[in-house]
Short mmCIF file of C-alpha atoms in Angstrom, two decimals:
data_model
loop_
_atom_site.label_atom_id
_atom_site.label_comp_id
_atom_site.label_asym_id
_atom_site.label_seq_id
_atom_site.Cartn_x
_atom_site.Cartn_y
_atom_site.Cartn_z
CA MET F 26 -13.99 -193.07 151.09
CA PHE F 27 -11.86 -190.22 149.75
CA VAL F 28 -12.85 -186.83 151.14
CA ASN F 29 -10.72 -183.67 151.20
CA GLY F 30 -7.60 -185.66 150.36
CA GLN F 31 -8.09 -188.14 153.20
CA TRP F 32 -9.21 -191.78 153.39
CA VAL F 33 -12.14 -191.91 155.79
CA PRO F 34 -14.82 -194.41 156.92
CA SER F 35 -18.48 -193.47 156.76
CA ARG F 36 -19.44 -191.20 159.63
CA SER F 37 -21.92 -193.79 160.86
CA GLY F 38 -19.34 -196.58 160.61
CA ALA F 39 -21.73 -198.57 158.41
CA THR F 40 -20.55 -200.64 155.44
CA PHE F 41 -22.13 -202.73 152.71
CA PRO F 42 -20.81 -205.73 150.74
CA THR F 43 -19.69 -205.69 147.13
CA THR F 44 -19.74 -209.03 145.30
CA ASP F 45 -18.01 -210.82 142.46
CA PRO F 46 -20.82 -211.25 139.88
CA SER F 47 -19.22 -214.36 138.42
CA THR F 48 -19.59 -216.23 141.73
CA GLY F 49 -21.93 -214.19 143.90
CA ARG F 50 -19.30 -214.18 146.65
CA VAL F 51 -18.44 -211.07 148.69
CA ILE F 52 -15.21 -209.32 147.68
CA ALA F 53 -15.05 -206.59 150.31
CA GLU F 54 -16.99 -204.28 152.59
CA VAL F 55 -17.40 -200.69 151.36
CA PRO F 56 -18.22 -197.60 153.47
CA ARG F 57 -21.96 -196.85 153.42
CA GLY F 58 -22.02 -193.10 153.09
CA ASP F 59 -25.11 -191.02 153.75
CA GLY F 60 -26.13 -187.37 153.89
CA ALA F 61 -23.53 -186.47 156.51
CA ASP F 62 -20.71 -187.91 154.41
CA VAL F 63 -22.02 -186.19 151.29
CA ASP F 64 -22.20 -182.88 153.13
CA ALA F 65 -18.57 -183.21 154.25
CA ALA F 66 -17.43 -183.97 150.69
CA VAL F 67 -19.44 -181.14 149.13
CA ARG F 68 -18.16 -178.65 151.69
CA ALA F 69 -14.59 -179.77 151.05
CA ALA F 70 -15.14 -179.26 147.33
CA ALA F 71 -16.80 -175.88 147.90
CA ASP F 72 -13.94 -174.67 150.12
CA VAL F 73 -11.42 -175.00 147.28
CA ALA F 74 -13.76 -174.17 144.38
CA VAL F 75 -12.65 -170.55 143.96
CA GLU F 76 -8.95 -171.42 144.31
CA TRP F 77 -9.32 -174.18 141.69
CA GLN F 78 -11.30 -171.92 139.35
CA PHE F 79 -8.48 -169.38 139.30
CA THR F 80 -5.71 -171.97 139.02
CA ASP F 81 -4.10 -171.43 135.62
CA ALA F 82 -5.68 -173.61 132.96
CA ILE F 83 -2.19 -174.74 131.97
CA ALA F 84 -1.62 -175.98 135.52
CA ARG F 85 -4.95 -177.82 135.58
CA ALA F 86 -4.01 -179.41 132.25
CA ALA F 87 -0.65 -180.55 133.61
CA LEU F 88 -2.34 -182.33 136.51
CA LEU F 89 -4.74 -184.10 134.13
CA ARG F 90 -1.75 -185.25 132.08
CA ASN F 91 -0.09 -186.55 135.25
CA LEU F 92 -3.26 -188.49 135.98
CA ALA F 93 -3.40 -189.86 132.42
CA LYS F 94 0.13 -191.23 132.82
CA LEU F 95 -0.68 -192.82 136.17
CA VAL F 96 -3.77 -194.52 134.72
CA GLY F 97 -1.63 -195.82 131.88
CA ASP F 98 0.94 -197.13 134.36
CA ASN F 99 -1.77 -198.95 136.35
CA VAL F 100 -3.85 -200.47 133.56
CA GLU F 101 -3.44 -204.04 134.75
CA GLU F 102 -4.49 -203.40 138.35
CA LEU F 103 -7.41 -201.17 137.35
CA ALA F 104 -8.58 -203.73 134.79
CA ARG F 105 -8.47 -206.56 137.30
CA ILE F 106 -10.47 -204.51 139.80
CA GLU F 107 -13.01 -203.71 137.07
CA ALA F 108 -13.27 -207.34 135.96
CA LEU F 109 -13.62 -208.63 139.52
CA ASP F 110 -16.17 -206.06 140.68
CA SER F 111 -18.27 -205.47 137.55
CA GLY F 112 -17.99 -208.64 135.46
CA HIS F 113 -16.18 -207.26 132.42
CA TYR F 114 -14.06 -210.04 130.99
CA LEU F 115 -10.43 -209.18 131.56
CA ALA F 116 -9.35 -208.48 127.97
CA LYS F 117 -12.23 -206.04 127.53
CA ALA F 118 -11.52 -204.40 130.88
CA GLN F 119 -7.90 -203.91 129.81
CA GLU F 120 -9.03 -202.25 126.57
CA LEU F 121 -11.40 -199.93 128.39
CA VAL F 122 -8.88 -198.85 131.01
CA SER F 123 -6.21 -198.38 128.35
CA ALA F 124 -8.52 -195.92 126.58
CA ILE F 125 -9.15 -193.72 129.63
CA PRO F 126 -5.99 -191.59 129.16
CA LEU F 127 -7.52 -190.42 125.85
CA TRP F 128 -10.27 -188.60 127.77
CA LEU F 129 -7.85 -187.08 130.27
CA GLU F 130 -5.44 -185.95 127.55
CA TYR F 131 -8.25 -184.56 125.37
CA TRP F 132 -9.58 -182.33 128.14
CA ALA F 133 -6.09 -181.39 129.26
CA GLY F 134 -5.62 -180.09 125.73
CA ALA F 135 -8.92 -178.23 125.81
CA ALA F 136 -8.40 -176.61 129.22
CA ASP F 137 -6.65 -173.49 127.91
CA LYS F 138 -8.39 -173.35 124.53
CA VAL F 139 -12.10 -173.00 125.28
CA GLY F 140 -13.48 -169.59 126.07
CA GLY F 141 -16.10 -166.97 125.37
CA ARG F 142 -16.71 -164.73 122.35
CA THR F 143 -16.83 -161.08 121.40
CA ILE F 144 -20.20 -159.69 120.30
CA ALA F 145 -20.85 -156.94 117.77
CA VAL F 146 -23.19 -154.39 119.43
CA PRO F 147 -24.27 -150.88 118.37
CA GLY F 148 -22.21 -147.91 119.45
CA ASN F 149 -18.71 -147.54 120.78
CA LYS F 150 -18.89 -150.50 123.11
CA LEU F 151 -17.04 -153.69 123.86
CA SER F 152 -19.22 -156.72 124.58
CA PHE F 153 -17.88 -160.18 125.35
CA THR F 154 -18.58 -163.36 127.28
CA LEU F 155 -16.58 -165.43 129.73
CA LEU F 156 -17.01 -169.16 130.30
CA GLU F 157 -16.81 -169.83 134.01
CA PRO F 158 -17.01 -173.11 135.94
CA LEU F 159 -20.21 -174.01 137.75
CA GLY F 160 -18.44 -174.68 141.05
CA VAL F 161 -19.07 -178.01 142.82
CA THR F 162 -20.22 -180.72 140.40
CA ALA F 163 -21.76 -184.07 141.33
CA HIS F 164 -20.97 -187.16 139.28
CA ILE F 165 -23.31 -190.11 139.86
CA ILE F 166 -21.75 -193.06 138.06
CA PRO F 167 -23.45 -196.23 136.72
CA TRP F 168 -22.26 -199.79 137.21
CA ASN F 169 -21.91 -200.88 133.57
CA TYR F 170 -18.74 -198.90 132.71
CA PRO F 171 -17.70 -197.64 136.13
CA LEU F 172 -14.25 -196.23 135.44
CA LEU F 173 -14.69 -195.04 131.86
CA ILE F 174 -17.85 -193.06 132.62
CA LEU F 175 -16.27 -191.62 135.76
CA ALA F 176 -13.31 -190.41 133.71
CA ARG F 177 -15.40 -189.01 130.86
CA SER F 178 -17.38 -186.78 133.23
CA ILE F 179 -14.72 -185.62 135.69
CA ALA F 180 -12.15 -184.84 132.97
CA PRO F 181 -14.06 -181.88 131.46
CA ALA F 182 -15.29 -180.80 134.88
CA LEU F 183 -11.77 -180.55 136.30
CA ALA F 184 -10.26 -179.11 133.11
CA LEU F 185 -12.80 -176.29 133.09
CA GLY F 186 -12.25 -175.39 136.74
CA ASN F 187 -14.95 -177.27 138.66
CA THR F 188 -14.44 -179.34 141.78
CA CYS F 189 -15.96 -182.83 141.91
CA VAL F 190 -17.82 -185.18 144.23
CA VAL F 191 -18.22 -188.68 142.78
CA LYS F 192 -20.82 -191.22 143.92
CA PRO F 193 -20.03 -194.57 142.23
CA ALA F 194 -22.71 -197.24 141.87
CA GLU F 195 -23.00 -199.41 144.95
CA ASP F 196 -22.43 -202.53 142.83
CA THR F 197 -19.10 -201.26 141.47
CA SER F 198 -17.37 -198.89 143.89
CA LEU F 199 -13.86 -200.32 143.92
CA SER F 200 -12.33 -198.84 140.76
CA ALA F 201 -13.45 -195.33 141.75
CA LEU F 202 -11.54 -195.69 145.01
CA LYS F 203 -8.40 -196.82 143.21
CA PHE F 204 -8.84 -193.91 140.79
CA ALA F 205 -8.98 -191.51 143.77
CA GLU F 206 -5.62 -192.87 144.90
CA LEU F 207 -4.20 -191.96 141.48
CA VAL F 208 -5.80 -188.49 141.56
CA SER F 209 -4.02 -187.84 144.84
CA ALA F 210 -0.72 -189.14 143.47
CA ALA F 211 -1.10 -186.89 140.40
CA GLY F 212 -0.93 -183.82 142.66
CA PHE F 213 -4.48 -182.47 142.63
CA PRO F 214 -5.16 -180.22 145.65
CA ASP F 215 -7.14 -181.67 148.54
CA GLY F 216 -10.88 -181.25 148.07
CA VAL F 217 -10.83 -180.89 144.29
CA PHE F 218 -11.80 -184.56 143.81
CA ASN F 219 -13.82 -186.57 146.33
CA VAL F 220 -15.48 -190.02 146.34
CA VAL F 221 -18.42 -190.93 148.58
CA THR F 222 -19.56 -194.56 148.36
CA GLY F 223 -23.03 -195.72 149.32
CA TYR F 224 -26.50 -196.52 148.09
CA GLY F 225 -28.23 -194.35 145.53
CA SER F 226 -31.26 -193.77 147.74
CA GLU F 227 -29.01 -192.48 150.53
CA ALA F 228 -25.74 -190.99 149.28
CA GLY F 229 -26.83 -190.44 145.67
CA ALA F 230 -30.07 -188.68 146.61
CA ALA F 231 -28.29 -186.54 149.21
CA LEU F 232 -25.69 -185.49 146.65
CA ALA F 233 -28.26 -184.55 144.00
CA ALA F 234 -30.25 -182.58 146.58
CA HIS F 235 -27.32 -180.73 148.16
CA PRO F 236 -27.84 -176.98 147.71
CA GLU F 237 -24.13 -176.28 147.12
CA VAL F 238 -23.97 -178.66 144.15
CA ARG F 239 -24.19 -176.46 141.06
CA GLY F 240 -24.02 -179.17 138.39
CA ILE F 241 -25.10 -182.82 138.28
CA THR F 242 -24.01 -185.45 135.78
CA PHE F 243 -25.83 -188.77 135.83
CA THR F 244 -25.73 -191.81 133.56
CA GLY F 245 -28.26 -194.55 134.22
CA SER F 246 -31.93 -195.44 134.07
CA THR F 247 -34.62 -193.01 132.97
CA GLU F 248 -36.53 -193.60 136.20
CA THR F 249 -33.57 -192.61 138.37
CA GLY F 250 -32.75 -189.73 136.04
CA ARG F 251 -36.19 -188.24 136.59
CA GLU F 252 -35.68 -188.36 140.36
CA ILE F 253 -32.24 -186.76 140.12
CA ALA F 254 -33.68 -184.01 137.91
CA ARG F 255 -36.39 -183.42 140.51
CA LEU F 256 -33.90 -183.24 143.38
CA GLY F 257 -31.48 -181.02 141.49
CA GLY F 258 -34.32 -178.82 140.32
CA GLN F 259 -35.12 -177.87 143.90
CA HIS F 260 -31.97 -175.74 143.98
CA ILE F 261 -31.77 -175.12 140.19
CA ALA F 262 -28.62 -177.14 139.54
CA GLN F 263 -27.50 -177.58 135.94
CA ILE F 264 -28.20 -181.19 134.99
CA ASN F 265 -26.74 -183.54 132.35
CA LEU F 266 -28.54 -186.84 131.96
CA GLU F 267 -27.61 -189.79 129.75
CA LEU F 268 -30.46 -192.21 130.29
CA GLY F 269 -31.99 -195.36 128.86
CA GLY F 270 -32.18 -196.53 125.29
CA LYS F 271 -33.82 -199.00 122.98
CA SER F 272 -31.47 -198.53 120.09
CA PRO F 273 -32.36 -199.74 116.59
CA LEU F 274 -29.85 -201.57 114.43
CA VAL F 275 -31.13 -201.50 110.84
CA VAL F 276 -29.86 -203.78 108.09
CA PHE F 277 -30.67 -202.66 104.53
CA PRO F 278 -30.97 -205.11 101.61
CA ASP F 279 -27.63 -204.00 100.11
CA ALA F 280 -25.66 -204.44 103.34
CA SER F 281 -22.56 -206.55 103.77
CA LEU F 282 -24.23 -209.28 105.80
CA ASP F 283 -21.16 -210.75 107.45
CA ASP F 284 -20.15 -207.32 108.75
CA ALA F 285 -23.71 -206.50 109.79
CA VAL F 286 -24.01 -209.80 111.70
CA GLU F 287 -20.86 -209.01 113.66
CA VAL F 288 -22.18 -205.55 114.47
CA ALA F 289 -25.49 -207.04 115.60
CA VAL F 290 -23.69 -209.41 117.96
CA GLN F 291 -21.60 -206.59 119.38
CA GLY F 292 -24.72 -204.47 119.57
CA PHE F 293 -26.67 -206.64 121.98
CA CYS F 294 -23.98 -208.86 123.54
CA SER F 295 -21.21 -206.39 124.36
CA ARG F 296 -20.98 -206.02 128.16
CA ALA F 297 -23.63 -208.75 128.30
CA GLY F 298 -26.09 -206.25 126.84
CA GLN F 299 -25.70 -203.87 129.79
CA VAL F 300 -25.11 -200.85 127.57
CA CYS F 301 -27.29 -197.75 127.16
CA VAL F 302 -26.76 -197.83 123.38
CA ALA F 303 -27.29 -201.60 123.07
CA GLY F 304 -28.76 -202.58 119.70
CA SER F 305 -31.70 -204.35 121.27
CA ARG F 306 -34.08 -203.72 118.34
CA LEU F 307 -32.83 -205.46 115.20
CA PHE F 308 -34.61 -204.39 111.99
CA LEU F 309 -33.96 -206.72 109.04
CA HIS F 310 -35.14 -206.02 105.51
CA ASP F 311 -37.38 -208.76 104.16
CA ASP F 312 -34.98 -209.53 101.30
CA ILE F 313 -32.10 -210.54 103.59
CA ALA F 314 -33.78 -211.49 106.88
CA ASP F 315 -33.66 -215.28 106.55
CA GLU F 316 -30.02 -215.35 105.44
CA PHE F 317 -29.05 -212.87 108.12
CA LEU F 318 -30.66 -214.87 110.92
CA GLU F 319 -28.93 -218.05 109.76
CA LYS F 320 -25.58 -216.27 109.93
CA LEU F 321 -26.46 -214.69 113.28
CA VAL F 322 -27.22 -218.04 114.92
CA ALA F 323 -23.95 -219.48 113.62
CA ARG F 324 -22.00 -216.52 114.97
CA LEU F 325 -23.64 -216.66 118.40
CA ALA F 326 -22.73 -220.33 118.71
CA SER F 327 -19.07 -219.24 118.92
CA ALA F 328 -19.64 -216.87 121.85
CA THR F 329 -18.13 -218.05 125.14
CA VAL F 330 -19.94 -216.99 128.31
CA GLY F 331 -17.99 -217.52 131.51
CA ASP F 332 -15.42 -216.47 134.09
CA PRO F 333 -14.08 -212.96 133.33
CA PHE F 334 -10.54 -214.14 134.11
CA ASP F 335 -10.66 -217.06 131.67
CA GLU F 336 -8.81 -215.98 128.51
CA ASN F 337 -11.37 -217.81 126.35
CA THR F 338 -14.33 -215.81 127.71
CA THR F 339 -15.97 -213.33 125.35
CA MET F 340 -18.95 -212.42 127.55
CA GLY F 341 -19.00 -212.18 131.33
CA PRO F 342 -21.85 -212.18 133.85
CA LEU F 343 -24.51 -209.59 134.55
CA VAL F 344 -23.53 -207.25 137.33
CA SER F 345 -25.83 -208.40 140.14
CA ALA F 346 -28.54 -210.79 141.25
CA LYS F 347 -31.07 -207.99 140.79
CA GLN F 348 -30.07 -207.51 137.16
CA PHE F 349 -30.00 -211.26 136.57
CA ASP F 350 -33.56 -211.61 137.84
CA ARG F 351 -34.70 -208.65 135.72
CA VAL F 352 -33.27 -210.05 132.49
CA ARG F 353 -34.56 -213.57 133.14
CA GLN F 354 -38.02 -212.11 133.73
CA TYR F 355 -37.92 -210.31 130.37
CA ILE F 356 -36.88 -213.52 128.65
CA GLU F 357 -39.97 -215.22 130.06
CA ILE F 358 -42.09 -212.29 128.89
CA GLY F 359 -40.52 -212.60 125.45
CA LYS F 360 -41.48 -216.28 125.25
CA GLN F 361 -45.10 -215.21 125.61
CA GLU F 362 -44.91 -212.33 123.13
CA ALA F 363 -42.73 -213.67 120.32
CA THR F 364 -40.78 -216.68 119.00
CA LEU F 365 -37.56 -217.67 120.71
CA LEU F 366 -34.95 -218.28 118.00
CA TYR F 367 -31.79 -218.66 120.07
CA GLY F 368 -30.75 -218.92 123.72
CA GLY F 369 -33.10 -218.28 126.59
CA ASP F 370 -31.78 -221.20 128.67
CA GLU F 371 -29.43 -221.42 131.63
CA VAL F 372 -25.75 -221.17 130.78
CA ALA F 373 -23.83 -224.41 131.22
CA GLY F 374 -20.32 -224.75 132.59
CA VAL F 375 -20.30 -221.65 134.83
CA ASP F 376 -20.30 -221.08 138.58
CA ASP F 377 -23.79 -221.78 139.91
CA GLY F 378 -23.62 -218.64 142.05
CA GLY F 379 -22.79 -216.38 139.11
CA TYR F 380 -25.20 -214.11 137.26
CA PHE F 381 -24.78 -215.49 133.76
CA VAL F 382 -27.27 -215.06 130.90
CA GLY F 383 -26.42 -216.15 127.36
CA PRO F 384 -27.24 -214.34 124.10
CA THR F 385 -30.99 -214.52 123.43
CA VAL F 386 -32.78 -213.73 120.15
CA PHE F 387 -36.52 -213.35 119.61
CA VAL F 388 -38.14 -213.17 116.16
CA ASP F 389 -41.69 -212.43 115.00
CA VAL F 390 -41.74 -209.64 117.56
CA PRO F 391 -44.79 -207.32 117.42
CA LYS F 392 -43.79 -203.68 117.50
CA ASP F 393 -45.90 -203.11 120.61
CA ALA F 394 -44.35 -206.04 122.54
CA ARG F 395 -42.71 -205.19 125.84
CA ILE F 396 -39.41 -206.70 124.70
CA ALA F 397 -39.54 -204.31 121.72
CA ARG F 398 -40.35 -201.20 123.76
CA GLU F 399 -38.78 -201.54 127.22
CA GLU F 400 -35.10 -201.41 128.08
CA ILE F 401 -33.99 -204.88 129.19
CA PHE F 402 -30.28 -204.18 129.79
CA GLY F 403 -29.20 -207.71 129.06
CA PRO F 404 -28.05 -209.77 126.03
CA VAL F 405 -31.51 -209.92 124.47
CA THR F 406 -32.56 -208.61 121.05
CA ALA F 407 -35.96 -208.30 119.39
CA VAL F 408 -35.96 -208.93 115.62
CA MET F 409 -38.47 -207.14 113.39
CA ARG F 410 -38.72 -207.26 109.61
CA TRP F 411 -39.30 -204.28 107.35
CA SER F 412 -39.81 -203.42 103.70
CA SER F 413 -41.03 -199.80 103.63
CA THR F 414 -38.54 -197.14 104.74
CA ASP F 415 -41.34 -194.82 105.86
CA GLU F 416 -42.86 -197.52 108.07
CA LEU F 417 -39.41 -198.42 109.39
CA ILE F 418 -38.74 -194.84 110.49
CA GLU F 419 -42.21 -194.50 111.99
CA THR F 420 -41.68 -197.68 114.05
CA ILE F 421 -38.23 -196.63 115.23
CA ASN F 422 -39.41 -193.17 116.25
CA ASP F 423 -42.47 -194.56 118.03
CA SER F 424 -40.45 -194.97 121.21
CA GLU F 425 -39.97 -193.00 124.40
CA PHE F 426 -36.22 -193.41 123.90
CA GLY F 427 -33.96 -191.63 121.44
CA LEU F 428 -30.32 -192.31 122.25
CA PHE F 429 -28.58 -194.07 119.37
CA ALA F 430 -29.03 -195.92 116.07
CA VAL F 431 -26.92 -197.95 113.64
CA LEU F 432 -27.58 -198.26 109.91
CA TRP F 433 -25.87 -200.89 107.79
CA CYS F 434 -26.25 -199.79 104.18
CA ARG F 435 -24.04 -199.37 101.10
CA ASP F 436 -26.28 -196.70 99.53
CA ILE F 437 -25.06 -193.61 101.38
CA THR F 438 -27.94 -191.47 100.09
CA SER F 439 -30.51 -193.84 101.62
CA ALA F 440 -28.49 -194.06 104.81
CA LEU F 441 -28.18 -190.29 105.22
CA ASP F 442 -31.82 -189.70 104.41
CA THR F 443 -32.80 -192.24 107.08
CA ALA F 444 -30.33 -190.86 109.61
CA LYS F 445 -31.73 -187.34 109.29
CA ARG F 446 -35.27 -188.58 110.02
CA LEU F 447 -34.46 -190.61 113.14
CA GLN F 448 -35.21 -189.01 116.51
CA VAL F 449 -31.96 -190.00 118.21
CA GLY F 450 -28.84 -188.30 119.51
CA SER F 451 -26.33 -190.24 117.40
CA VAL F 452 -26.43 -192.35 114.23
CA LEU F 453 -23.58 -194.51 113.00
CA ILE F 454 -23.51 -195.76 109.41
CA ASN F 455 -21.58 -198.94 108.61
CA ASP F 456 -19.87 -198.83 111.99
CA TRP F 457 -20.44 -199.76 115.61
CA PHE F 458 -20.28 -197.56 118.66
CA GLY F 459 -16.79 -196.76 119.79
CA GLU F 460 -16.99 -194.02 122.37
CA LEU F 461 -14.48 -191.23 121.81
CA PRO F 462 -13.73 -188.09 123.83
CA MET F 463 -14.01 -185.79 120.81
CA THR F 464 -17.50 -186.76 119.60
CA PRO F 465 -20.68 -185.67 121.43
CA HIS F 466 -22.84 -188.32 123.03
CA GLY F 467 -26.35 -188.02 124.44
CA GLY F 468 -30.01 -188.59 123.76
CA HIS F 469 -33.38 -187.14 122.85
CA LYS F 470 -36.72 -187.65 124.58
CA GLN F 471 -36.51 -189.98 127.62
CA SER F 472 -32.89 -190.78 126.78
CA GLY F 473 -31.60 -187.63 128.40
CA VAL F 474 -30.57 -183.99 128.14
CA GLY F 475 -27.19 -182.42 127.48
CA ARG F 476 -24.15 -183.98 125.88
CA GLU F 477 -21.12 -185.78 127.21
CA GLU F 478 -17.85 -185.65 125.30
CA GLY F 479 -16.83 -183.43 122.41
CA LEU F 480 -16.64 -179.67 122.72
CA GLU F 481 -20.43 -179.73 123.16
CA ALA F 482 -19.75 -181.01 126.69
CA VAL F 483 -18.23 -177.63 127.59
CA HIS F 484 -21.75 -176.27 128.06
CA GLY F 485 -22.51 -178.93 130.65
CA TYR F 486 -19.71 -177.79 132.96
CA THR F 487 -19.67 -174.01 132.50
CA GLN F 488 -21.89 -170.97 132.76
CA THR F 489 -21.74 -167.91 130.52
CA LYS F 490 -21.06 -164.46 131.93
CA HIS F 491 -21.63 -161.42 129.71
CA ILE F 492 -19.54 -158.25 130.20
CA GLY F 493 -20.30 -154.99 128.40
CA ILE F 494 -18.13 -151.86 128.41
CA ASN F 495 -19.12 -148.43 127.13
CA LEU F 496 -15.95 -146.98 125.60
CA ASP F 497 -17.30 -143.43 125.25
CA ARG F 498 -16.27 -140.86 127.88
CA SER F 499 -19.83 -140.30 129.08
CA PRO F 500 -22.83 -142.64 129.31
CA SER F 501 -24.92 -139.82 127.84
CA ALA F 502 -23.21 -140.49 124.53
CA SER F 503 -25.18 -143.70 124.26
CA THR F 504 -28.29 -143.50 122.06
CA ASP F 505 -29.76 -146.93 122.64
CA TRP F 506 -31.02 -146.85 126.22
CA ALA F 507 -34.63 -147.45 125.19
CA GLY F 508 -35.97 -144.50 127.15
CA ALA F 509 -33.72 -144.89 130.19
CA PRO F 510 -32.91 -143.39 132.62
CA LEU F 511 -36.25 -143.35 134.39
#
């Protein structure tokens, strides 16, 4: 693990295995951190928090730019680690790692440009606010996009003067450790960035509950998010949560069907469906549904599921045996609730020990079916037909989730009207989700609180301090004391 600028084992000496999801074979043993390790990392971060807060923003920005360059110089190694440990196929892993410098550069640019405001108040007074860092921030990272989500949360935290303790997912710890090596090489002071590996129930829970952690960022399941909120709430930490989703992808009768089919495939098959914004509810207008499904089946037939390091692969394995079993269970549930149109069988031609599930499409799905309401987190989509826009919106909003939606529609008036009525954090029209550092991302309802990315993320990593100055020579000159002094 990486604590206070040093590479250290867990204090107990315990380790746990991390596996290659395409074969099920062990790659390496990783330190199994617990509360003692978390405490050491948090204390290291707390010891340098004030020094880092008052480091010039320009200097913090320069270090982030150094880190961006080092990530760019190490794309191939980072991508191979990500592909091996998480199951991203290599070409996709290379794309994702190549994008990470965008986040680091964006927040380097913002470091010396965000600030407070002046406030017009009665009398001869000066009133203004300062934006100050929270202090020690905890970053609990999911396994689906391990390095990208790590970077998107630590970049604003560091730029705005916080120190960081990262707990990567136990299934995908390796890229975070390589990233720590690059942070050190970039010149960040010891203690500003720390990585503690371990299980969520041990290291993750201890980090969320630590009283010196002033801010917590978590991306993952709603169930775990609730527990993190509870633990952080015990010491009133500021909490950002990006949680589950059951995102609708709506195809209108005037849509370009070929484009919409491609978006639908990306929507539920990208990262083997292990995406919070996955388009796992597919709403097809009655007028185009049959034609669309014919095109969808033809497109899915060209998908290649297999070894992440095979250049022909377009979809890798699920991340773990646990996730494989979960998705297969939902497929069996779907067979009882709806009609299986495509997939649902074992994938041929892959390693028997790997966690592979092919694209799976269900039609004739009742809106109250489990596969239509629960997050599966695999390459499975539930198709529902619609004709009335009002009923469509009512069905979409009748969900505990509210993260993301896609509308495919040429009539921009209809699209905008629908977008405004959806209870979600983001809506894309005639496009598919491409995460960017300058646009806010987050959910409503059980899909989370707060926003990652964009200038809206500033509020997740800062606190506001108000300062007021009476510019008159004597306080008695003030006329607005509301009866004071006592």
